[in-house]
Coordinates of C-alpha atoms in Angstrom, one line a residue:
M1 CA -82.6 -14.6 -36.1
V2 CA -84.4 -18.0 -36.6
I3 CA -86.9 -17.9 -33.7
P4 CA -88.2 -14.5 -35.1
S5 CA -88.8 -16.0 -38.6
V6 CA -90.6 -18.9 -37.2
G7 CA -92.9 -16.7 -34.8
V8 CA -93.5 -14.6 -38.1
A9 CA -94.4 -17.4 -40.2
A10 CA -96.7 -18.8 -37.5
A11 CA -98.3 -15.7 -37.2
L12 CA -99.1 -15.3 -40.8
S13 CA -100.6 -18.8 -40.9
G14 CA -102.6 -18.3 -37.6
T15 CA -100.6 -21.2 -35.5
P16 CA -98.9 -20.5 -32.0
P17 CA -94.8 -20.5 -32.3
L18 CA -94.4 -23.1 -29.9
Q19 CA -96.7 -25.4 -31.7
S20 CA -94.6 -25.2 -34.9
L21 CA -91.9 -27.5 -33.6
P22 CA -93.3 -31.0 -33.9
G23 CA -92.4 -33.3 -31.0
V24 CA -91.2 -30.7 -28.4
S25 CA -93.2 -29.5 -25.6
P26 CA -93.5 -25.9 -24.7
L27 CA -93.0 -26.8 -21.1
T28 CA -89.4 -28.4 -21.9
I29 CA -88.5 -25.2 -23.8
V30 CA -89.4 -23.2 -20.9
G31 CA -87.7 -25.4 -18.5
G32 CA -84.5 -25.4 -20.8
L33 CA -84.4 -21.5 -20.8
L34 CA -84.8 -21.7 -17.1
L35 CA -81.7 -23.6 -16.7
L36 CA -79.6 -21.4 -18.9
I37 CA -80.6 -18.4 -17.0
A38 CA -79.8 -20.4 -13.3
V39 CA -76.2 -21.3 -14.8
A40 CA -75.7 -17.8 -16.0
A41 CA -76.8 -16.5 -12.5
V42 CA -74.6 -18.7 -10.6
Y43 CA -71.9 -18.1 -12.8
S44 CA -72.2 -14.1 -12.6
A45 CA -72.7 -14.5 -8.6
V46 CA -69.9 -16.6 -7.6
Q47 CA -66.7 -14.3 -7.8
V48 CA -63.1 -16.1 -7.1
V49 CA -60.3 -13.5 -6.0
E50 CA -56.8 -14.7 -6.6
A51 CA -54.7 -14.8 -3.3
Y52 CA -52.5 -11.5 -4.6
E53 CA -55.6 -9.8 -5.7
K54 CA -58.2 -7.4 -4.4
E55 CA -61.3 -6.6 -6.1
A56 CA -63.4 -3.7 -6.1
L57 CA -67.3 -4.7 -6.1
T58 CA -69.7 -2.2 -7.8
V59 CA -73.3 -2.7 -8.0
L60 CA -75.9 -0.9 -10.1
G61 CA -72.6 1.4 -10.9
E62 CA -72.3 2.1 -7.2
Y63 CA -69.2 0.8 -5.2
R64 CA -70.1 -1.7 -2.5
K65 CA -66.7 -3.0 -1.1
L66 CA -63.6 -4.7 -1.7
L67 CA -63.2 -8.5 -2.1
E68 CA -60.4 -10.2 -0.5
P69 CA -58.9 -13.4 -1.8
G70 CA -61.3 -16.3 -1.8
I71 CA -65.1 -17.1 -2.9
H72 CA -67.6 -14.2 -3.0
I73 CA -71.3 -14.4 -3.8
V74 CA -72.2 -11.2 -5.6
P75 CA -75.8 -10.1 -6.9
P76 CA -75.8 -11.6 -10.5
F77 CA -76.1 -9.6 -13.6
V78 CA -75.8 -6.4 -12.1
S79 CA -72.3 -6.6 -10.3
R80 CA -68.7 -5.9 -11.7
T81 CA -65.5 -6.2 -10.3
Y82 CA -62.3 -4.4 -10.8
P83 CA -59.2 -6.7 -9.8
F84 CA -56.0 -4.9 -8.4
D85 CA -52.8 -6.7 -8.0
M86 CA -50.8 -6.1 -4.6
R87 CA -47.7 -7.3 -5.4
T88 CA -45.0 -4.9 -6.4
Q89 CA -45.0 -4.1 -10.0
T90 CA -42.5 -2.7 -12.3
I91 CA -43.3 0.5 -14.5
D92 CA -40.7 0.9 -17.2
V93 CA -40.4 5.1 -17.9
P94 CA -39.8 5.7 -21.5
Q95 CA -36.5 7.6 -22.3
Q96 CA -36.7 11.2 -21.8
E97 CA -34.8 13.9 -23.2
A98 CA -33.9 16.9 -20.9
I99 CA -31.4 20.2 -20.6
T100 CA -29.1 20.3 -17.6
R101 CA -28.6 23.5 -15.7
D102 CA -25.5 24.0 -17.8
N103 CA -27.6 23.6 -21.2
S104 CA -26.2 20.3 -21.9
P105 CA -28.7 18.2 -23.6
V106 CA -29.0 14.7 -22.1
T107 CA -31.4 11.6 -22.4
A108 CA -32.1 9.5 -19.6
D109 CA -34.6 6.4 -18.8
A110 CA -35.8 4.8 -15.4
V111 CA -37.6 2.2 -13.9
V112 CA -40.1 2.7 -10.8
Y113 CA -41.2 -0.1 -8.7
I114 CA -44.7 0.5 -7.0
K115 CA -47.2 -1.4 -4.8
V116 CA -51.0 -0.9 -4.4
M117 CA -51.2 -0.4 -0.6
D118 CA -55.1 1.0 -0.7
A119 CA -57.2 -1.0 -3.5
K120 CA -60.2 1.4 -2.9
K121 CA -58.3 4.8 -3.4
A122 CA -56.6 3.1 -6.5
F123 CA -59.8 2.5 -8.0
L124 CA -61.8 5.6 -7.0
Q125 CA -58.9 8.4 -6.9
V126 CA -57.1 7.9 -10.3
E127 CA -57.6 6.5 -13.7
E128 CA -55.3 3.4 -14.6
Y129 CA -53.0 4.0 -12.0
K130 CA -50.0 2.2 -13.6
R131 CA -50.4 4.9 -16.5
A132 CA -50.5 8.0 -14.2
V133 CA -47.4 6.7 -12.4
S134 CA -45.6 6.5 -15.6
N135 CA -46.2 10.1 -16.9
L136 CA -45.6 11.4 -13.5
A137 CA -42.4 9.6 -13.1
Q138 CA -41.7 10.9 -16.8
T139 CA -42.2 14.7 -15.8
T140 CA -40.4 14.2 -12.5
L141 CA -37.3 12.6 -14.4
R142 CA -36.8 15.8 -16.8
A143 CA -37.3 18.2 -13.9
V144 CA -34.7 16.6 -11.7
L145 CA -32.3 16.5 -14.5
G146 CA -32.9 20.3 -15.5
D147 CA -31.9 21.0 -12.1
M148 CA -28.4 19.5 -12.0
E149 CA -25.1 20.0 -13.7
L150 CA -23.8 17.7 -16.6
D151 CA -21.0 16.0 -14.5
D152 CA -23.9 15.5 -11.5
T153 CA -26.2 13.8 -13.7
L154 CA -23.5 11.6 -14.8
S155 CA -21.9 10.9 -11.2
R156 CA -24.7 11.2 -8.8
R157 CA -27.2 8.4 -9.9
E158 CA -28.2 7.8 -5.9
Q159 CA -29.1 11.4 -5.3
I160 CA -31.2 11.6 -8.6
N161 CA -33.3 8.3 -7.9
A162 CA -33.8 9.8 -4.4
R163 CA -35.6 12.7 -5.6
I164 CA -37.6 11.3 -8.0
R165 CA -38.8 9.1 -5.2
E166 CA -39.3 12.1 -2.9
E167 CA -41.2 13.9 -5.7
L168 CA -43.7 10.8 -6.4
D169 CA -44.5 10.1 -2.9
E170 CA -47.0 12.7 -2.2
P171 CA -49.3 12.4 -5.1
T172 CA -49.0 8.5 -5.6
D173 CA -49.9 8.4 -1.8
E174 CA -53.3 9.9 -2.4
W175 CA -54.0 7.3 -5.0
G176 CA -53.1 4.3 -2.5
I177 CA -49.6 3.5 -4.2
R178 CA -46.3 3.7 -2.7
V179 CA -43.6 4.0 -4.9
E180 CA -40.6 1.3 -3.3
S181 CA -37.8 2.5 -5.4
V182 CA -36.9 4.7 -8.6
E183 CA -33.6 3.4 -10.5
V184 CA -32.3 5.6 -13.5
R185 CA -30.8 2.9 -15.7
E186 CA -28.9 5.4 -17.8
V187 CA -28.2 9.0 -18.8
N188 CA -26.4 9.6 -22.0
P189 CA -25.3 13.1 -23.0
A190 CA -25.5 14.1 -26.7
A191 CA -23.0 12.7 -29.4
G192 CA -21.4 16.3 -29.5
V193 CA -20.8 16.5 -25.7
K194 CA -19.5 13.0 -25.2
Q195 CA -17.3 13.5 -27.7
A196 CA -16.0 16.9 -26.0
M197 CA -15.8 15.1 -22.5
E198 CA -13.7 12.1 -24.1
Q199 CA -11.4 14.7 -25.4
Q200 CA -11.4 16.5 -22.0
T201 CA -11.0 13.0 -20.4
S202 CA -7.8 12.0 -22.7
A203 CA -6.3 15.6 -21.9
E204 CA -6.8 15.0 -18.2
R205 CA -5.2 11.7 -18.6
K206 CA -2.3 13.2 -20.6
R207 CA -1.7 15.9 -18.0
R208 CA -1.5 13.2 -15.0
A209 CA 1.0 11.1 -17.0
M210 CA 3.1 14.4 -17.7
I211 CA 3.1 15.1 -14.0
L212 CA 3.7 11.5 -12.8
E213 CA 6.8 11.3 -15.5
A214 CA 8.2 14.7 -13.9
Q215 CA 8.1 13.7 -10.6
G216 CA 9.4 10.3 -11.4
E217 CA 12.7 11.9 -13.2
R218 CA 12.7 14.6 -10.4
R219 CA 12.8 11.6 -8.0
S220 CA 15.6 9.8 -10.2
A221 CA 17.6 13.0 -10.3
I222 CA 17.4 13.4 -6.4
E223 CA 18.4 9.8 -5.9
Q224 CA 21.4 9.7 -8.3
A225 CA 22.6 13.2 -6.7
Q226 CA 22.3 11.8 -3.3
G227 CA 24.0 8.3 -4.6
A228 CA 26.9 10.1 -6.1
K229 CA 27.3 12.5 -2.7
Q230 CA 27.7 9.3 -0.7
S231 CA 29.9 7.9 -3.2
D232 CA 32.2 11.0 -2.9
I233 CA 32.0 10.8 0.7
V234 CA 33.0 7.2 0.9
R235 CA 35.8 7.9 -1.5
A236 CA 37.0 10.6 0.5
Q237 CA 36.8 8.8 3.5
G238 CA 38.8 5.9 2.0
A239 CA 41.5 8.4 0.7
K240 CA 41.7 9.7 3.9
Q241 CA 42.2 6.8 5.8
S242 CA 44.9 5.9 3.4
Q243 CA 46.6 9.1 3.5
I244 CA 46.8 8.3 7.2
L245 CA 47.9 4.8 7.1
E246 CA 50.7 5.7 4.5
A247 CA 51.8 8.6 6.8
Q248 CA 51.9 6.3 9.9
G249 CA 53.7 3.4 8.0
D250 CA 56.0 6.0 6.9
A251 CA 56.8 7.4 10.3
I252 CA 57.2 4.2 11.7
S253 CA 59.2 2.9 8.9
T254 CA 61.5 6.2 9.5
V255 CA 61.6 5.5 13.1
L256 CA 63.0 1.7 12.9
R257 CA 65.4 2.9 10.1
A258 CA 66.8 5.6 12.6
K259 CA 66.6 3.0 15.6
S260 CA 68.4 0.0 13.2
A261 CA 71.2 2.7 12.0
E262 CA 72.1 4.0 15.4
S263 CA 72.1 0.5 17.1
M264 CA 74.3 -0.6 14.1
G265 CA 76.7 2.3 14.5
E266 CA 77.1 1.7 18.2
R267 CA 77.6 -2.0 18.0
A268 CA 80.5 -1.1 15.4
I269 CA 82.1 1.1 17.9
V270 CA 81.5 -1.4 20.7
D271 CA 83.2 -4.3 18.4
K272 CA 85.9 -2.3 17.3
G273 CA 86.8 -1.5 20.9
M274 CA 86.8 -5.3 22.2
E275 CA 88.8 -6.1 19.2
T276 CA 91.1 -3.5 20.6
L277 CA 90.9 -5.0 24.2
E278 CA 91.4 -8.4 22.7
N279 CA 94.8 -7.2 21.0
I280 CA 96.0 -5.9 24.1
G281 CA 95.1 -8.9 26.2
Q282 CA 97.3 -10.7 24.0
G283 CA 100.3 -8.6 24.3
E284 CA 103.2 -9.8 26.7
S285 CA 102.9 -6.9 29.1
T286 CA 101.2 -7.3 32.5
T287 CA 100.2 -3.7 33.1
F288 CA 97.9 -1.7 31.0
V289 CA 97.1 1.9 31.0
M290 CA 93.5 2.0 29.6
P291 CA 91.5 5.6 29.1
Q292 CA 88.4 6.5 30.6
E293 CA 86.7 6.2 27.2
L294 CA 87.6 2.7 27.1
T295 CA 86.0 1.8 30.4
S296 CA 83.0 4.0 29.0
L297 CA 82.9 1.7 25.9
V298 CA 82.8 -1.7 27.9
G299 CA 80.1 -0.1 29.9
R300 CA 78.1 1.0 26.6
Y301 CA 78.9 -2.7 25.3
G302 CA 77.4 -4.1 28.2
K303 CA 74.2 -2.2 28.2
H304 CA 73.8 -2.6 24.6
L305 CA 74.1 -6.4 25.0
S306 CA 71.7 -6.1 28.1
G307 CA 68.8 -4.5 26.1
G308 CA 69.3 -1.3 28.4
D309 CA 68.0 1.4 25.9
V310 CA 64.9 -1.0 25.4
S311 CA 64.5 -0.9 29.3
D312 CA 64.8 2.7 29.2
M313 CA 62.1 3.2 26.5
A314 CA 59.8 0.7 28.4
S315 CA 60.2 2.7 31.7
A316 CA 59.6 6.0 30.1
D317 CA 56.4 4.3 28.4
G318 CA 55.0 3.0 31.6
D319 CA 53.6 0.1 30.0
G320 CA 56.6 -2.2 30.0
E321 CA 56.8 -2.4 26.2
L322 CA 57.1 -0.3 23.0
D323 CA 54.7 2.1 22.0
S324 CA 53.2 0.9 19.2
L325 CA 51.0 3.6 18.3
D326 CA 47.2 3.8 18.0
F327 CA 46.2 1.7 15.1
D328 CA 43.0 -0.6 14.1
A329 CA 43.4 -4.3 14.2
E330 CA 43.9 -4.6 10.4
T331 CA 46.6 -1.9 10.3
R332 CA 48.6 -3.2 13.1
E333 CA 48.5 -6.9 11.7
L334 CA 49.8 -5.2 8.2
I335 CA 52.8 -3.6 9.6
G336 CA 53.6 -6.3 12.4
L337 CA 53.3 -4.2 15.3
D338 CA 51.9 -6.8 17.8
D339 CA 55.0 -8.8 17.2
I340 CA 57.3 -6.0 18.2
A341 CA 57.3 -7.1 22.0
E342 CA 58.1 -10.9 21.0
I343 CA 60.9 -9.7 18.7
I344 CA 62.3 -7.3 21.3
G345 CA 62.2 -10.6 24.0
E346 CA 64.2 -12.6 21.7
I347 CA 66.8 -9.9 21.0
D348 CA 67.1 -9.7 24.8
E349 CA 67.7 -13.7 25.1
E350 CA 70.0 -13.2 22.6
A351 CA 72.0 -10.2 24.4
Q352 CA 71.7 -12.2 27.7
V353 CA 73.7 -15.4 26.2
D354 CA 76.4 -12.8 24.6
V355 CA 77.0 -11.2 27.7
D356 CA 77.7 -14.6 30.0
A357 CA 79.8 -15.6 27.2
M358 CA 81.7 -12.4 27.5
E359 CA 82.0 -12.2 31.1
Q360 CA 83.6 -16.1 31.3
E361 CA 86.0 -14.9 28.8
A362 CA 86.9 -11.9 30.6
Q363 CA 87.4 -13.7 33.9
A364 CA 89.7 -15.7 32.5
V365 CA 92.3 -13.2 31.3
K366 CA 91.4 -10.8 34.2
E367 CA 94.0 -11.1 37.2
G368 CA 93.1 -7.7 38.8
E369 CA 91.6 -4.3 38.4
G370 CA 92.9 -0.7 40.2
L371 CA 93.1 2.8 39.0
D372 CA 95.7 4.4 37.6
T373 CA 97.6 7.8 38.8
D374 CA 96.1 9.6 35.6
G375 CA 92.7 8.4 36.4
G376 CA 92.2 5.8 34.2
E377 CA 91.7 1.8 34.9
R378 CA 94.6 -0.4 35.3
I379 CA 94.8 -4.1 34.8
G380 CA 97.6 -6.2 35.8
E381 CA 99.0 -8.8 38.5
P382 CA 97.4 -8.7 41.7
E383 CA 99.2 -6.7 44.7
S384 CA 101.4 -8.4 46.9

């Protein structure tokens, strides 16, 4: 603005403009202008492209080429470059409202990851590729959510991501853009729908809790019934075993009492007979007539003392010992069945001693034996 004013003043005064500056040569001014133009031309002609970029070059509005990373010389003042970031870029898709197939309103937002694969197409085929991809992702997100049920939108995030990416691939390929990934961050149903879903979830959990409680009670009742059954079986088996043992004990006791009574009765008869023989032997007479019953009594006495009954029982059993019945070890030990053989042996030893003593006494008083005409035995002096 200052230079035109000076030129107008010089023109009115009739003096040239360059001569109005005292002490400045016109050549100096022209040289300075040329230097400024040269610096501006160099600055405009040298273009530096970053390592992660590519730049589209136009000259007078005409597309020429893509500038790779590095230093490039371009026509000054008539060239223009458009940079493209070749790294993976993130596009935030704003929150979108959609109506699902079962007429449930939801809101959702997503993130799209893209990468420029062909900068020439991104420059010539689309205006502001980022905004174009964002708008396309918004419409695709609403369309995908509208084709799905509410439950699917909440549980099938991977399926939603795959469908949105598939829908974006075809148009973005024409723009030289590759969609690397789509991530739906959240899907929120409306407030009323969310409340209904919470009530449904609560009711489902209560139903499962009631089922589990009923199953637990049923299992507990089954276990208790089985336990009671096993307990009854064990008690019944115990009572049965107790009755068997009691019956066996009563039988053994009865047999032993009968044997004892029989033995005591027979022993009393034998003892009485021996006393009679002793009285007869002390008499003055040397000849005696004895009935057959008395000789039988003496034989019974010897048989009794020698354990003949026990031997007969042993031979009848075939095992050489008394039958102790078939009891278990605890029962045999309790009633002492295993000691019967030892007791019988002690009785035999005592009986054997008594028999020897009686024979010695009888030999001292005996002087002879013979038969009477009445069929009885006769004890007296030996015949001459």
